[in-house]
Amino acid sequence: DTSVLAGVYGPAEVKVSKEIYDRATLEVLVQPKVGLPSVRERSQEQCVRETCEASLLMSLHPRSSLTLILQVLHDDGSLLSCSLNAACMALMDAGLPMSCLFCGVTCAIDTDGQIITDPTAAQEKESRALMTFAIDSTDRRVMMSLTKGSFSVHEV
């Protein structure tokens, strides 16, 4: 039961140092449940930012800033896919123009070679491979993938 709260702020005026003249700037911040953000959160921020940038029509808001804040409420596995889904719903709820919607899916391969979708934290620890994908709604293509562990091409 992983839960992530997402909030979108903008389009707003952007700092001159971060300004891009022909499109909006997207900043993604992942806040852990407790403590300060670490390398894990920075990696998630990059994955979410790149996925959102691929679906948002950023050129419609040049020289402006969009901020997406993701607050982790509870982490019981599949955190990145939950964050991707929360980000997509927040962008859609904010009314920002998007070329497509996207969804995040996490799969684990256990020691017996069985594929588990939406694994819990315990299942993630026991698995030999963990894969997270972001898939777009129009062409059903993979927008982002993040893999950890060992697996064969046949298993994917």
Short mmCIF file of N, CA and C in Angstrom, two decimals:
data_model
loop_
_atom_site.label_atom_id
_atom_site.label_comp_id
_atom_site.label_asym_id
_atom_site.label_seq_id
_atom_site.Cartn_x
_atom_site.Cartn_y
_atom_site.Cartn_z
N ASP A 1 0.83 -1.19 0.00
CA ASP A 1 0.00 0.00 0.00
C ASP A 1 0.88 1.26 0.00
N THR A 2 1.63 1.44 -1.05
CA THR A 2 2.48 2.62 -1.18
C THR A 2 1.62 3.83 -1.51
N SER A 3 1.88 4.95 -0.84
CA SER A 3 1.11 6.18 -1.06
C SER A 3 2.05 7.35 -1.28
N VAL A 4 1.74 8.14 -2.30
CA VAL A 4 2.51 9.34 -2.62
C VAL A 4 1.53 10.47 -2.88
N LEU A 5 1.78 11.62 -2.25
CA LEU A 5 0.97 12.81 -2.45
C LEU A 5 1.71 13.71 -3.43
N ALA A 6 1.01 14.19 -4.47
CA ALA A 6 1.66 15.00 -5.51
C ALA A 6 0.98 16.36 -5.61
N GLY A 7 1.81 17.38 -5.80
CA GLY A 7 1.30 18.74 -5.99
C GLY A 7 2.05 19.42 -7.13
N VAL A 8 1.32 20.15 -7.96
CA VAL A 8 1.92 20.87 -9.09
C VAL A 8 1.71 22.36 -8.88
N TYR A 9 2.79 23.11 -9.05
CA TYR A 9 2.74 24.57 -8.93
C TYR A 9 3.27 25.19 -10.21
N GLY A 10 2.51 26.11 -10.78
CA GLY A 10 2.93 26.79 -12.00
C GLY A 10 1.89 26.63 -13.07
N PRO A 11 2.15 27.17 -14.23
CA PRO A 11 3.35 27.88 -14.66
C PRO A 11 3.53 29.19 -13.88
N ALA A 12 4.77 29.45 -13.51
CA ALA A 12 5.11 30.64 -12.76
C ALA A 12 6.39 31.23 -13.34
N GLU A 13 6.75 32.39 -12.83
CA GLU A 13 7.97 33.03 -13.29
C GLU A 13 9.17 32.19 -12.86
N VAL A 14 10.13 32.07 -13.75
CA VAL A 14 11.30 31.24 -13.49
C VAL A 14 12.50 32.12 -13.15
N LYS A 15 13.42 31.58 -12.34
CA LYS A 15 14.65 32.29 -12.05
C LYS A 15 15.47 32.41 -13.34
N VAL A 16 16.17 33.51 -13.49
CA VAL A 16 16.93 33.77 -14.70
C VAL A 16 17.95 32.67 -14.95
N SER A 17 18.56 32.15 -13.90
CA SER A 17 19.59 31.11 -14.06
C SER A 17 19.02 29.79 -14.59
N LYS A 18 17.72 29.55 -14.39
CA LYS A 18 17.09 28.30 -14.83
C LYS A 18 16.21 28.49 -16.06
N GLU A 19 16.16 29.71 -16.57
CA GLU A 19 15.24 30.03 -17.68
C GLU A 19 15.67 29.36 -18.97
N ILE A 20 14.70 28.79 -19.67
CA ILE A 20 14.89 28.25 -21.01
C ILE A 20 13.96 29.05 -21.91
N TYR A 21 14.52 29.68 -22.93
CA TYR A 21 13.76 30.68 -23.69
C TYR A 21 12.62 30.11 -24.52
N ASP A 22 12.68 28.83 -24.91
CA ASP A 22 11.65 28.31 -25.81
C ASP A 22 10.71 27.29 -25.16
N ARG A 23 10.89 27.01 -23.88
CA ARG A 23 9.99 26.06 -23.22
C ARG A 23 10.03 26.27 -21.71
N ALA A 24 9.13 25.59 -21.02
CA ALA A 24 9.06 25.68 -19.56
C ALA A 24 10.17 24.85 -18.93
N THR A 25 10.49 25.19 -17.70
CA THR A 25 11.45 24.43 -16.90
C THR A 25 10.65 23.62 -15.88
N LEU A 26 10.93 22.33 -15.80
CA LEU A 26 10.23 21.46 -14.85
C LEU A 26 11.19 21.06 -13.74
N GLU A 27 10.78 21.32 -12.51
CA GLU A 27 11.55 20.91 -11.35
C GLU A 27 10.73 19.88 -10.58
N VAL A 28 11.34 18.75 -10.28
CA VAL A 28 10.67 17.68 -9.53
C VAL A 28 11.40 17.50 -8.21
N LEU A 29 10.63 17.51 -7.12
CA LEU A 29 11.19 17.32 -5.79
C LEU A 29 10.50 16.13 -5.13
N VAL A 30 11.28 15.14 -4.69
CA VAL A 30 10.75 13.98 -3.97
C VAL A 30 11.15 14.13 -2.51
N GLN A 31 10.15 14.17 -1.64
CA GLN A 31 10.37 14.30 -0.21
C GLN A 31 10.11 12.96 0.45
N PRO A 32 11.11 12.38 1.13
CA PRO A 32 10.87 11.10 1.81
C PRO A 32 9.94 11.27 3.00
N LYS A 33 9.45 10.16 3.49
CA LYS A 33 8.53 10.20 4.64
C LYS A 33 9.19 10.83 5.86
N VAL A 34 10.44 10.47 6.10
CA VAL A 34 11.21 11.06 7.20
C VAL A 34 12.61 11.38 6.70
N GLY A 35 13.20 12.39 7.28
CA GLY A 35 14.58 12.73 6.95
C GLY A 35 14.69 13.59 5.71
N LEU A 36 15.92 13.76 5.28
CA LEU A 36 16.23 14.58 4.12
C LEU A 36 16.35 13.70 2.87
N PRO A 37 16.13 14.29 1.68
CA PRO A 37 16.28 13.53 0.44
C PRO A 37 17.71 13.02 0.28
N SER A 38 17.84 11.80 -0.24
CA SER A 38 19.15 11.18 -0.44
C SER A 38 19.36 10.92 -1.93
N VAL A 39 20.36 10.15 -2.26
CA VAL A 39 20.66 9.81 -3.65
C VAL A 39 19.49 9.06 -4.29
N ARG A 40 18.82 8.21 -3.51
CA ARG A 40 17.67 7.46 -4.03
C ARG A 40 16.57 8.41 -4.51
N GLU A 41 16.29 9.43 -3.72
CA GLU A 41 15.25 10.40 -4.10
C GLU A 41 15.68 11.21 -5.31
N ARG A 42 16.96 11.56 -5.39
CA ARG A 42 17.47 12.32 -6.55
C ARG A 42 17.33 11.50 -7.82
N SER A 43 17.59 10.20 -7.73
CA SER A 43 17.43 9.31 -8.89
C SER A 43 15.96 9.24 -9.31
N GLN A 44 15.06 9.14 -8.33
CA GLN A 44 13.63 9.12 -8.64
C GLN A 44 13.19 10.44 -9.27
N GLU A 45 13.72 11.55 -8.76
CA GLU A 45 13.39 12.86 -9.32
C GLU A 45 13.75 12.92 -10.80
N GLN A 46 14.93 12.41 -11.14
CA GLN A 46 15.38 12.44 -12.53
C GLN A 46 14.47 11.58 -13.41
N CYS A 47 14.13 10.38 -12.98
CA CYS A 47 13.25 9.50 -13.75
C CYS A 47 11.88 10.14 -13.97
N VAL A 48 11.31 10.69 -12.91
CA VAL A 48 9.99 11.32 -13.01
C VAL A 48 10.06 12.57 -13.89
N ARG A 49 11.10 13.38 -13.72
CA ARG A 49 11.23 14.61 -14.51
C ARG A 49 11.33 14.29 -16.00
N GLU A 50 12.19 13.35 -16.36
CA GLU A 50 12.36 13.01 -17.78
C GLU A 50 11.09 12.43 -18.39
N THR A 51 10.36 11.65 -17.62
CA THR A 51 9.09 11.09 -18.11
C THR A 51 8.06 12.19 -18.29
N CYS A 52 7.95 13.08 -17.32
CA CYS A 52 6.98 14.18 -17.41
C CYS A 52 7.33 15.12 -18.56
N GLU A 53 8.62 15.41 -18.74
CA GLU A 53 9.03 16.29 -19.83
C GLU A 53 8.70 15.68 -21.19
N ALA A 54 8.73 14.36 -21.29
CA ALA A 54 8.40 13.70 -22.55
C ALA A 54 6.91 13.78 -22.88
N SER A 55 6.06 13.92 -21.87
CA SER A 55 4.62 13.97 -22.12
C SER A 55 4.03 15.38 -22.09
N LEU A 56 4.68 16.29 -21.38
CA LEU A 56 4.17 17.67 -21.31
C LEU A 56 4.49 18.44 -22.58
N LEU A 57 3.60 19.34 -22.97
CA LEU A 57 3.85 20.24 -24.10
C LEU A 57 4.48 21.51 -23.52
N MET A 58 5.77 21.40 -23.22
CA MET A 58 6.50 22.46 -22.51
C MET A 58 6.65 23.73 -23.35
N SER A 59 6.60 23.61 -24.67
CA SER A 59 6.80 24.78 -25.52
C SER A 59 5.63 25.77 -25.45
N LEU A 60 4.51 25.35 -24.90
CA LEU A 60 3.36 26.25 -24.76
C LEU A 60 3.52 27.23 -23.60
N HIS A 61 4.53 27.01 -22.76
CA HIS A 61 4.79 27.89 -21.62
C HIS A 61 6.27 28.28 -21.59
N PRO A 62 6.74 29.02 -22.61
CA PRO A 62 8.17 29.38 -22.61
C PRO A 62 8.52 30.31 -21.46
N ARG A 63 9.76 30.22 -21.01
CA ARG A 63 10.30 31.08 -19.95
C ARG A 63 9.45 31.05 -18.68
N SER A 64 8.96 29.88 -18.35
CA SER A 64 8.18 29.74 -17.12
C SER A 64 8.65 28.50 -16.37
N SER A 65 8.17 28.35 -15.15
CA SER A 65 8.61 27.27 -14.28
C SER A 65 7.42 26.44 -13.82
N LEU A 66 7.60 25.13 -13.82
CA LEU A 66 6.63 24.19 -13.26
C LEU A 66 7.35 23.43 -12.16
N THR A 67 6.70 23.29 -11.02
CA THR A 67 7.28 22.55 -9.91
C THR A 67 6.34 21.42 -9.53
N LEU A 68 6.88 20.21 -9.49
CA LEU A 68 6.12 19.02 -9.09
C LEU A 68 6.74 18.50 -7.81
N ILE A 69 5.95 18.47 -6.74
CA ILE A 69 6.44 17.98 -5.46
C ILE A 69 5.75 16.66 -5.14
N LEU A 70 6.55 15.64 -4.85
CA LEU A 70 6.04 14.32 -4.51
C LEU A 70 6.44 14.01 -3.07
N GLN A 71 5.45 13.86 -2.21
CA GLN A 71 5.68 13.56 -0.79
C GLN A 71 5.33 12.10 -0.55
N VAL A 72 6.32 11.32 -0.13
CA VAL A 72 6.09 9.90 0.18
C VAL A 72 5.35 9.82 1.51
N LEU A 73 4.17 9.21 1.50
CA LEU A 73 3.40 9.03 2.72
C LEU A 73 3.63 7.65 3.33
N HIS A 74 3.74 6.64 2.46
CA HIS A 74 3.98 5.26 2.93
C HIS A 74 4.65 4.49 1.81
N ASP A 75 5.71 3.78 2.12
CA ASP A 75 6.45 3.01 1.11
C ASP A 75 6.42 1.53 1.46
N ASP A 76 5.63 0.78 0.69
CA ASP A 76 5.59 -0.67 0.84
C ASP A 76 5.93 -1.34 -0.49
N GLY A 77 6.88 -0.74 -1.22
CA GLY A 77 7.30 -1.30 -2.50
C GLY A 77 6.68 -0.58 -3.68
N SER A 78 7.32 -0.73 -4.85
CA SER A 78 6.86 -0.11 -6.11
C SER A 78 6.75 1.41 -5.97
N LEU A 79 7.70 2.02 -5.27
CA LEU A 79 7.62 3.46 -5.00
C LEU A 79 7.76 4.30 -6.26
N LEU A 80 8.66 3.94 -7.16
CA LEU A 80 8.85 4.74 -8.37
C LEU A 80 7.61 4.71 -9.25
N SER A 81 7.00 3.56 -9.43
CA SER A 81 5.80 3.50 -10.26
C SER A 81 4.65 4.26 -9.61
N CYS A 82 4.55 4.21 -8.30
CA CYS A 82 3.52 4.98 -7.59
C CYS A 82 3.77 6.48 -7.78
N SER A 83 5.03 6.88 -7.72
CA SER A 83 5.38 8.30 -7.92
C SER A 83 5.06 8.75 -9.34
N LEU A 84 5.34 7.90 -10.32
CA LEU A 84 5.01 8.23 -11.72
C LEU A 84 3.51 8.39 -11.90
N ASN A 85 2.73 7.49 -11.32
CA ASN A 85 1.27 7.57 -11.44
C ASN A 85 0.73 8.81 -10.73
N ALA A 86 1.27 9.12 -9.56
CA ALA A 86 0.84 10.33 -8.83
C ALA A 86 1.20 11.58 -9.62
N ALA A 87 2.38 11.59 -10.24
CA ALA A 87 2.81 12.74 -11.04
C ALA A 87 1.89 12.95 -12.23
N CYS A 88 1.55 11.88 -12.92
CA CYS A 88 0.66 12.00 -14.09
C CYS A 88 -0.71 12.53 -13.68
N MET A 89 -1.26 12.00 -12.59
CA MET A 89 -2.57 12.47 -12.13
C MET A 89 -2.52 13.93 -11.70
N ALA A 90 -1.42 14.35 -11.06
CA ALA A 90 -1.29 15.74 -10.62
C ALA A 90 -1.17 16.68 -11.82
N LEU A 91 -0.41 16.29 -12.83
CA LEU A 91 -0.28 17.12 -14.03
C LEU A 91 -1.61 17.24 -14.75
N MET A 92 -2.32 16.13 -14.82
CA MET A 92 -3.63 16.14 -15.47
C MET A 92 -4.62 16.99 -14.68
N ASP A 93 -4.60 16.86 -13.35
CA ASP A 93 -5.50 17.63 -12.50
C ASP A 93 -5.20 19.13 -12.57
N ALA A 94 -3.93 19.48 -12.79
CA ALA A 94 -3.55 20.89 -12.89
C ALA A 94 -3.95 21.48 -14.24
N GLY A 95 -4.37 20.65 -15.17
CA GLY A 95 -4.81 21.14 -16.47
C GLY A 95 -3.68 21.51 -17.41
N LEU A 96 -2.50 20.96 -17.18
CA LEU A 96 -1.37 21.26 -18.05
C LEU A 96 -1.50 20.47 -19.36
N PRO A 97 -1.16 21.09 -20.48
CA PRO A 97 -1.30 20.39 -21.77
C PRO A 97 -0.27 19.26 -21.90
N MET A 98 -0.77 18.09 -22.26
CA MET A 98 0.09 16.90 -22.39
C MET A 98 -0.19 16.22 -23.72
N SER A 99 0.85 15.67 -24.32
CA SER A 99 0.68 14.93 -25.57
C SER A 99 0.11 13.54 -25.31
N CYS A 100 0.34 13.01 -24.11
CA CYS A 100 -0.18 11.71 -23.73
C CYS A 100 -0.16 11.59 -22.21
N LEU A 101 -0.93 10.66 -21.71
CA LEU A 101 -0.84 10.29 -20.30
C LEU A 101 0.16 9.15 -20.19
N PHE A 102 0.58 8.84 -19.00
CA PHE A 102 1.50 7.73 -18.82
C PHE A 102 1.18 7.02 -17.51
N CYS A 103 1.63 5.80 -17.41
CA CYS A 103 1.47 5.05 -16.17
C CYS A 103 2.78 4.37 -15.81
N GLY A 104 2.98 4.17 -14.54
CA GLY A 104 4.17 3.48 -14.06
C GLY A 104 3.80 2.07 -13.62
N VAL A 105 4.66 1.11 -13.97
CA VAL A 105 4.45 -0.29 -13.62
C VAL A 105 5.76 -0.86 -13.11
N THR A 106 5.72 -1.54 -11.98
CA THR A 106 6.90 -2.21 -11.44
C THR A 106 6.67 -3.72 -11.45
N CYS A 107 7.68 -4.45 -11.93
CA CYS A 107 7.64 -5.91 -11.96
C CYS A 107 8.90 -6.44 -11.29
N ALA A 108 8.76 -7.54 -10.61
CA ALA A 108 9.90 -8.22 -9.99
C ALA A 108 9.95 -9.65 -10.51
N ILE A 109 11.17 -10.17 -10.64
CA ILE A 109 11.34 -11.57 -11.00
C ILE A 109 11.92 -12.26 -9.77
N ASP A 110 11.16 -13.23 -9.25
CA ASP A 110 11.63 -13.90 -8.04
C ASP A 110 12.66 -14.98 -8.38
N THR A 111 13.15 -15.67 -7.39
CA THR A 111 14.21 -16.66 -7.58
C THR A 111 13.76 -17.85 -8.42
N ASP A 112 12.44 -18.08 -8.50
CA ASP A 112 11.90 -19.17 -9.32
C ASP A 112 11.62 -18.74 -10.75
N GLY A 113 11.85 -17.48 -11.08
CA GLY A 113 11.61 -16.98 -12.43
C GLY A 113 10.19 -16.48 -12.66
N GLN A 114 9.38 -16.41 -11.60
CA GLN A 114 8.01 -15.92 -11.72
C GLN A 114 8.00 -14.39 -11.72
N ILE A 115 7.16 -13.80 -12.55
CA ILE A 115 7.04 -12.34 -12.62
C ILE A 115 5.94 -11.89 -11.66
N ILE A 116 6.29 -10.94 -10.81
CA ILE A 116 5.34 -10.39 -9.84
C ILE A 116 5.11 -8.92 -10.20
N THR A 117 3.86 -8.55 -10.47
CA THR A 117 3.56 -7.14 -10.74
C THR A 117 3.20 -6.45 -9.44
N ASP A 118 3.56 -5.19 -9.32
CA ASP A 118 3.33 -4.39 -8.13
C ASP A 118 3.83 -5.09 -6.87
N PRO A 119 5.13 -5.39 -6.82
CA PRO A 119 5.65 -6.13 -5.66
C PRO A 119 5.68 -5.28 -4.39
N THR A 120 5.55 -5.94 -3.27
CA THR A 120 5.70 -5.27 -1.97
C THR A 120 7.19 -5.10 -1.68
N ALA A 121 7.51 -4.37 -0.62
CA ALA A 121 8.91 -4.16 -0.25
C ALA A 121 9.60 -5.49 0.05
N ALA A 122 8.89 -6.40 0.72
CA ALA A 122 9.47 -7.71 1.03
C ALA A 122 9.74 -8.50 -0.25
N GLN A 123 8.81 -8.46 -1.20
CA GLN A 123 8.99 -9.16 -2.47
C GLN A 123 10.13 -8.55 -3.28
N GLU A 124 10.29 -7.22 -3.19
CA GLU A 124 11.40 -6.56 -3.88
C GLU A 124 12.74 -7.04 -3.34
N LYS A 125 12.85 -7.17 -2.02
CA LYS A 125 14.10 -7.62 -1.40
C LYS A 125 14.43 -9.06 -1.76
N GLU A 126 13.40 -9.91 -1.88
CA GLU A 126 13.60 -11.32 -2.20
C GLU A 126 13.83 -11.57 -3.69
N SER A 127 13.50 -10.62 -4.54
CA SER A 127 13.58 -10.82 -5.99
C SER A 127 15.03 -10.74 -6.47
N ARG A 128 15.27 -11.36 -7.63
CA ARG A 128 16.61 -11.26 -8.21
C ARG A 128 16.68 -10.17 -9.26
N ALA A 129 15.53 -9.64 -9.69
CA ALA A 129 15.50 -8.52 -10.64
C ALA A 129 14.27 -7.68 -10.38
N LEU A 130 14.43 -6.38 -10.57
CA LEU A 130 13.34 -5.43 -10.36
C LEU A 130 13.32 -4.48 -11.56
N MET A 131 12.16 -4.30 -12.18
CA MET A 131 12.03 -3.46 -13.36
C MET A 131 10.86 -2.50 -13.19
N THR A 132 11.10 -1.24 -13.51
CA THR A 132 10.03 -0.25 -13.50
C THR A 132 9.95 0.39 -14.88
N PHE A 133 8.75 0.50 -15.41
CA PHE A 133 8.52 1.07 -16.73
C PHE A 133 7.49 2.18 -16.65
N ALA A 134 7.64 3.19 -17.51
CA ALA A 134 6.60 4.19 -17.73
C ALA A 134 6.13 3.99 -19.16
N ILE A 135 4.83 3.82 -19.34
CA ILE A 135 4.25 3.52 -20.65
C ILE A 135 3.26 4.61 -21.01
N ASP A 136 3.35 5.11 -22.26
CA ASP A 136 2.44 6.19 -22.66
C ASP A 136 1.10 5.62 -23.11
N SER A 137 0.08 6.48 -23.06
CA SER A 137 -1.29 6.03 -23.30
C SER A 137 -1.67 6.00 -24.78
N THR A 138 -0.97 6.71 -25.63
CA THR A 138 -1.37 6.78 -27.04
C THR A 138 -0.72 5.68 -27.88
N ASP A 139 0.60 5.60 -27.85
CA ASP A 139 1.31 4.62 -28.68
C ASP A 139 1.66 3.35 -27.90
N ARG A 140 1.42 3.36 -26.60
CA ARG A 140 1.76 2.25 -25.71
C ARG A 140 3.24 1.88 -25.84
N ARG A 141 4.07 2.90 -25.91
CA ARG A 141 5.52 2.69 -25.99
C ARG A 141 6.13 2.94 -24.62
N VAL A 142 7.31 2.40 -24.41
CA VAL A 142 8.02 2.59 -23.15
C VAL A 142 8.69 3.95 -23.17
N MET A 143 8.33 4.79 -22.20
CA MET A 143 8.91 6.13 -22.09
C MET A 143 10.14 6.14 -21.19
N MET A 144 10.16 5.24 -20.22
CA MET A 144 11.25 5.18 -19.25
C MET A 144 11.33 3.75 -18.73
N SER A 145 12.55 3.31 -18.51
CA SER A 145 12.73 2.00 -17.86
C SER A 145 13.90 2.09 -16.90
N LEU A 146 13.75 1.43 -15.79
CA LEU A 146 14.80 1.36 -14.77
C LEU A 146 14.85 -0.08 -14.29
N THR A 147 16.02 -0.70 -14.41
CA THR A 147 16.15 -2.10 -14.03
C THR A 147 17.25 -2.24 -12.98
N LYS A 148 17.08 -3.26 -12.15
CA LYS A 148 18.06 -3.57 -11.12
C LYS A 148 18.09 -5.08 -10.96
N GLY A 149 19.27 -5.66 -10.93
CA GLY A 149 19.39 -7.10 -10.78
C GLY A 149 19.73 -7.77 -12.09
N SER A 150 19.69 -9.10 -12.08
CA SER A 150 20.05 -9.88 -13.27
C SER A 150 18.83 -10.61 -13.82
N PHE A 151 18.71 -10.56 -15.16
CA PHE A 151 17.63 -11.25 -15.85
C PHE A 151 18.06 -11.42 -17.30
N SER A 152 17.40 -12.32 -18.00
CA SER A 152 17.72 -12.56 -19.40
C SER A 152 16.73 -11.81 -20.28
N VAL A 153 17.09 -11.68 -21.54
CA VAL A 153 16.21 -11.02 -22.52
C VAL A 153 14.92 -11.82 -22.66
N HIS A 154 15.01 -13.13 -22.56
CA HIS A 154 13.84 -14.00 -22.67
C HIS A 154 12.82 -13.71 -21.56
N GLU A 155 13.30 -13.39 -20.38
CA GLU A 155 12.40 -13.15 -19.26
C GLU A 155 11.65 -11.81 -19.37
N VAL A 156 12.21 -10.88 -20.10
CA VAL A 156 11.56 -9.58 -20.27
C VAL A 156 10.47 -9.73 -21.29
#
